[in-house]
Short mmCIF file of C-alpha atoms in Angstrom, two decimals:
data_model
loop_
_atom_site.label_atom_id
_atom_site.label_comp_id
_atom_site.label_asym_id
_atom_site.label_seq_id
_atom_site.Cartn_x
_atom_site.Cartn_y
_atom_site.Cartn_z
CA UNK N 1 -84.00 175.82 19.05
CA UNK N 2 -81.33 174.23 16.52
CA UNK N 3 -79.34 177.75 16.90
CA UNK N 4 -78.44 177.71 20.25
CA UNK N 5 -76.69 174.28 19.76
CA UNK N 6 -75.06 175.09 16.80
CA UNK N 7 -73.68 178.62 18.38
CA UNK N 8 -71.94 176.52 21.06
CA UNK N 9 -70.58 174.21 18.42
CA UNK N 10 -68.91 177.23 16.93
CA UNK N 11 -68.28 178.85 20.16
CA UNK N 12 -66.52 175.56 21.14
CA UNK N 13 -64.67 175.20 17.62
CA UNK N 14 -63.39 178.74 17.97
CA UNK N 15 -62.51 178.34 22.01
CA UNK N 16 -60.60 174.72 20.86
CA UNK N 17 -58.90 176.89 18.04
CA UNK N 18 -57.57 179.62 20.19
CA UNK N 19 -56.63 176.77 22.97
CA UNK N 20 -54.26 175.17 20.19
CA UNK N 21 -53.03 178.17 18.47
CA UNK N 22 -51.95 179.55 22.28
CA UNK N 23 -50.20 176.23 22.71
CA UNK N 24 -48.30 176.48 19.58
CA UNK N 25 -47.26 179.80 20.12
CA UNK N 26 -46.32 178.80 24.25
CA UNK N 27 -44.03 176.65 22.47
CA UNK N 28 -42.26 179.34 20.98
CA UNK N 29 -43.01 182.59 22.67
CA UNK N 30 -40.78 184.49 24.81
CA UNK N 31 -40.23 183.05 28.30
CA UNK N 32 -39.44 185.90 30.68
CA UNK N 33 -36.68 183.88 32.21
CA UNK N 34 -34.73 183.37 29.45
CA UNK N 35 -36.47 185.20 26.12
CA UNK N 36 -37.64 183.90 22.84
CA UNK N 37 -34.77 181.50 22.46
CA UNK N 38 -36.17 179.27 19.86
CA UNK N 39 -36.21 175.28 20.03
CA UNK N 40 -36.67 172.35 17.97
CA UNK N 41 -39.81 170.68 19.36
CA UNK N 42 -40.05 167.26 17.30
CA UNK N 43 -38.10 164.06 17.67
CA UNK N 44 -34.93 164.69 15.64
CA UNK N 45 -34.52 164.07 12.07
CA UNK N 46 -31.49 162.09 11.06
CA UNK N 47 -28.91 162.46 8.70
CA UNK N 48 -26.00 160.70 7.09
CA UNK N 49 -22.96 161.26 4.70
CA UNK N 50 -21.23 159.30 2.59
CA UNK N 51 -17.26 159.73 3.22
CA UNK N 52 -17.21 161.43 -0.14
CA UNK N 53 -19.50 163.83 0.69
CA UNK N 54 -18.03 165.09 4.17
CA UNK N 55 -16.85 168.08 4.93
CA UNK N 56 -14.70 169.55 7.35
CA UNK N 57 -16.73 172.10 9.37
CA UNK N 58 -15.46 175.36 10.13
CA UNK N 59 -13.59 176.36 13.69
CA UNK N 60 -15.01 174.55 16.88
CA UNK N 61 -13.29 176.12 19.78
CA UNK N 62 -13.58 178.24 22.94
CA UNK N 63 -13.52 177.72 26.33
CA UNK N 64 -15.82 175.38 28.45
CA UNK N 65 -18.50 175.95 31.05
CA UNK N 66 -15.65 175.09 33.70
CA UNK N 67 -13.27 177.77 32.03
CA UNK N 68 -10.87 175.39 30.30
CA UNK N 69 -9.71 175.82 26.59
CA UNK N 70 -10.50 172.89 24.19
CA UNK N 71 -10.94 172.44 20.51
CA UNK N 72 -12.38 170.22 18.15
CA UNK N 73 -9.14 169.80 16.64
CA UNK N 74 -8.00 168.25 20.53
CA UNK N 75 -10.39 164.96 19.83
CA UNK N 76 -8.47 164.16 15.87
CA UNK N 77 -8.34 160.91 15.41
CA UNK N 78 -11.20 160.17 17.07
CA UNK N 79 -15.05 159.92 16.16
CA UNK N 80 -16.41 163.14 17.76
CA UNK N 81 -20.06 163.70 19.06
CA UNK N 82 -20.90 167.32 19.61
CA UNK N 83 -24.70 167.96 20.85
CA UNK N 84 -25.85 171.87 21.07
CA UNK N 85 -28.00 172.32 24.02
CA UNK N 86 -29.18 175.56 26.50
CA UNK N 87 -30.62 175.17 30.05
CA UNK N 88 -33.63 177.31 28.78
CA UNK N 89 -34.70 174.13 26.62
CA UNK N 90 -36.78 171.70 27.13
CA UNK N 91 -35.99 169.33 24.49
CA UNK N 92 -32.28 169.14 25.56
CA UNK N 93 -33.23 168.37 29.04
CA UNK N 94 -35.63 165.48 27.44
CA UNK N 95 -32.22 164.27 25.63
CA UNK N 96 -29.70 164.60 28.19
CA UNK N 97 -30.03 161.66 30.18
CA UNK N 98 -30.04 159.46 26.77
CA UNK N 99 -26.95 161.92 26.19
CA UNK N 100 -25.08 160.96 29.11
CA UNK N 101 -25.61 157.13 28.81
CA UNK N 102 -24.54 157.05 25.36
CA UNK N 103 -21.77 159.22 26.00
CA UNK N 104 -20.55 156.82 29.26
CA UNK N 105 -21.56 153.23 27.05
CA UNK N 106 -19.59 154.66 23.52
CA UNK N 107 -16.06 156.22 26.06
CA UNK N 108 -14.89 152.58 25.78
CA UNK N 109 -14.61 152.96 22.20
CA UNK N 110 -12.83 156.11 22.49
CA UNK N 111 -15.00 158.11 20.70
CA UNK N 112 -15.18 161.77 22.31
CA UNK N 113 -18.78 163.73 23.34
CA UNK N 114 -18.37 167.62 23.39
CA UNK N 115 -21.27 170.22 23.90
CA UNK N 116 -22.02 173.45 22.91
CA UNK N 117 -23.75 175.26 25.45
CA UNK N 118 -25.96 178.51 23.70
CA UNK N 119 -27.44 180.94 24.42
CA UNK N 120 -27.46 180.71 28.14
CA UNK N 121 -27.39 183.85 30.01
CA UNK N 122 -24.10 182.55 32.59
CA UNK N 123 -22.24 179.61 32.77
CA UNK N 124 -24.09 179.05 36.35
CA UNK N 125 -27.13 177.66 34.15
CA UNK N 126 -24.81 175.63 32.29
CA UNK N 127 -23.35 174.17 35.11
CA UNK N 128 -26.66 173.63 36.97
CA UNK N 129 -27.89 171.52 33.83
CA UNK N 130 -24.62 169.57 33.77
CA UNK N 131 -25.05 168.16 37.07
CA UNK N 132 -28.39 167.72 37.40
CA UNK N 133 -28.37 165.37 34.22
CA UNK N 134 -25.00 164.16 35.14
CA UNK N 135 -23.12 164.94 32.21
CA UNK N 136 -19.97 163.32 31.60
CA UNK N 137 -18.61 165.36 28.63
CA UNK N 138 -17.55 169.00 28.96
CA UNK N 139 -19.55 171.76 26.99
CA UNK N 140 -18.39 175.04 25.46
CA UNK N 141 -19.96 177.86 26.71
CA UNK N 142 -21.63 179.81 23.43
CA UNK N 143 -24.09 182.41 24.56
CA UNK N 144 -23.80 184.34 21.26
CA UNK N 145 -24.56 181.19 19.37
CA UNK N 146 -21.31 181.90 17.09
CA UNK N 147 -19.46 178.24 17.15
CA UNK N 148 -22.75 176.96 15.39
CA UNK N 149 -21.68 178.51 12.21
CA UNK N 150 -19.37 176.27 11.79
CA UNK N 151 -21.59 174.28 10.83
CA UNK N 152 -23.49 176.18 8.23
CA UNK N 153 -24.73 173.92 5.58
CA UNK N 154 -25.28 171.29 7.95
CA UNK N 155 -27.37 172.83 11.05
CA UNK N 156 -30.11 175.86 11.20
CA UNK N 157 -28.54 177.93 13.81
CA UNK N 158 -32.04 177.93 15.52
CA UNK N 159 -32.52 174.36 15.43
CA UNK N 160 -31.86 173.34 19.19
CA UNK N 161 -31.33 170.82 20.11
CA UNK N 162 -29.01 169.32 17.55
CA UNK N 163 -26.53 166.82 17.38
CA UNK N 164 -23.40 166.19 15.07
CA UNK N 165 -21.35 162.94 14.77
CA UNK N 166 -17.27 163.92 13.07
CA UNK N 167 -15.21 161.28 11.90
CA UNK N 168 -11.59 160.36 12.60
CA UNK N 169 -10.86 162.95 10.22
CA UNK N 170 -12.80 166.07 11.73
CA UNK N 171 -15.43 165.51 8.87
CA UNK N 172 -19.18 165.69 9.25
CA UNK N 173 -20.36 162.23 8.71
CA UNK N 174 -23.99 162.99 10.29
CA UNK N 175 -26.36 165.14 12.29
CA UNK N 176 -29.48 164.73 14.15
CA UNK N 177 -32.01 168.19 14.03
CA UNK N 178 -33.55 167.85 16.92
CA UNK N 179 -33.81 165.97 20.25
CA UNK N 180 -31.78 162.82 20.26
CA UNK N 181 -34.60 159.92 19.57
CA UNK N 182 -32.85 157.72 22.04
CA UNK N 183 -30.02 156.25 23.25
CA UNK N 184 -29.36 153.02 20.97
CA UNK N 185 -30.20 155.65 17.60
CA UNK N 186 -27.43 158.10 18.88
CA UNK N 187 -24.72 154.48 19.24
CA UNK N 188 -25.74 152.88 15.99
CA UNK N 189 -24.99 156.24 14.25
CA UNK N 190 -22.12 156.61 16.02
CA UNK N 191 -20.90 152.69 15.15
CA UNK N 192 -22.54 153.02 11.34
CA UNK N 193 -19.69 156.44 10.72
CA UNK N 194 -16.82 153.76 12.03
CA UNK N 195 -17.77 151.35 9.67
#
């Protein structure tokens, strides 16, 4: 008689194992609407330089999801946000309302949001994403994934969403791996590099 109850306690450990090994792989697997794209899944882990330790990152330039030409170098002077994000991900579209409002509060202090669109299969799904979370900024358009190695050293080219704060002088002054934790995080950061 004790066997039977202690075969369904297994039965039920193993079923409760397989349940949360299948969601951990869901998270990652290959989507057949867009293909094993890779995202960051936890809140995002922030980072800060001193201005000694900045660096200028390497060429951030292309053309946008609407077709126009723009470059990092465009924004100098300025304190630059740039947030890599794909339609496919569920973690950007988690961040891109918080995105948006920071991006509309911080534009009276001049400082300048860009995004990087990867890994997106058109600029359509780009677009879609842009208005339905009513972003104000525009994004490059990065399918390939190639603009984030300018930033090798300070981003894992797989780790989207991510977020980088630039300086007045083009320098990295922080990143965020990972979805933006909110709003107010995203504007302190962005007032802490101004000093």
């Amino acid at each position: 008689m004790t066997t039977r109850p202690r075969q369904r306690a297994r039965r039920s450990v193993a079923v409760l194992a397989t349940l949360v090994a299948g969601a951990v792989l869901v998270g990652c697997s290959e989507s057949p609407e867009t293909g094993d794209q890779g995202f960051v899944g936890a809140e995002g882990i922030v980072n800060t330089l001193d201005p000694g330790a900045r660096q200028q990152p390497g060429e951030v330039a292309g053309e946008t999801l609407e077709g126009e030409q723009v470059s990092v170098e465009d924004y100098r002077g300025r304190i630059v946000v740039l947030n890599v994000w794909g339609s496919w991900c569920p973690p950007c579209r988690a961040e891109a309302p918080d995105l948006a409002e920071a991006a509309t509060e911080l534009a009276k202090d001049d400082v300048a949001f860009l995004g990087i669109n990867t890994r997106d299969a058109s600029q359509d799904q780009g677009l879609a994403f842009q208005r339905r979370y009513d972003v104000p900024y525009p994004s490059l358009f990065d399918p390939s994934g190639r603009t984030l190695l300018a930033f090798a050293g300070t981003l894992n080219p797989s780790a989207i969403p991510s977020t980088v704060v630039l300086d007045e002088q083009g320098r990295v002054a922080a990143s965020i791996v990972g979805p933006v934790p909110s709003r107010r995080t995203l504007v302190d950061l962005v007032e802490d590099v101004r000093g």
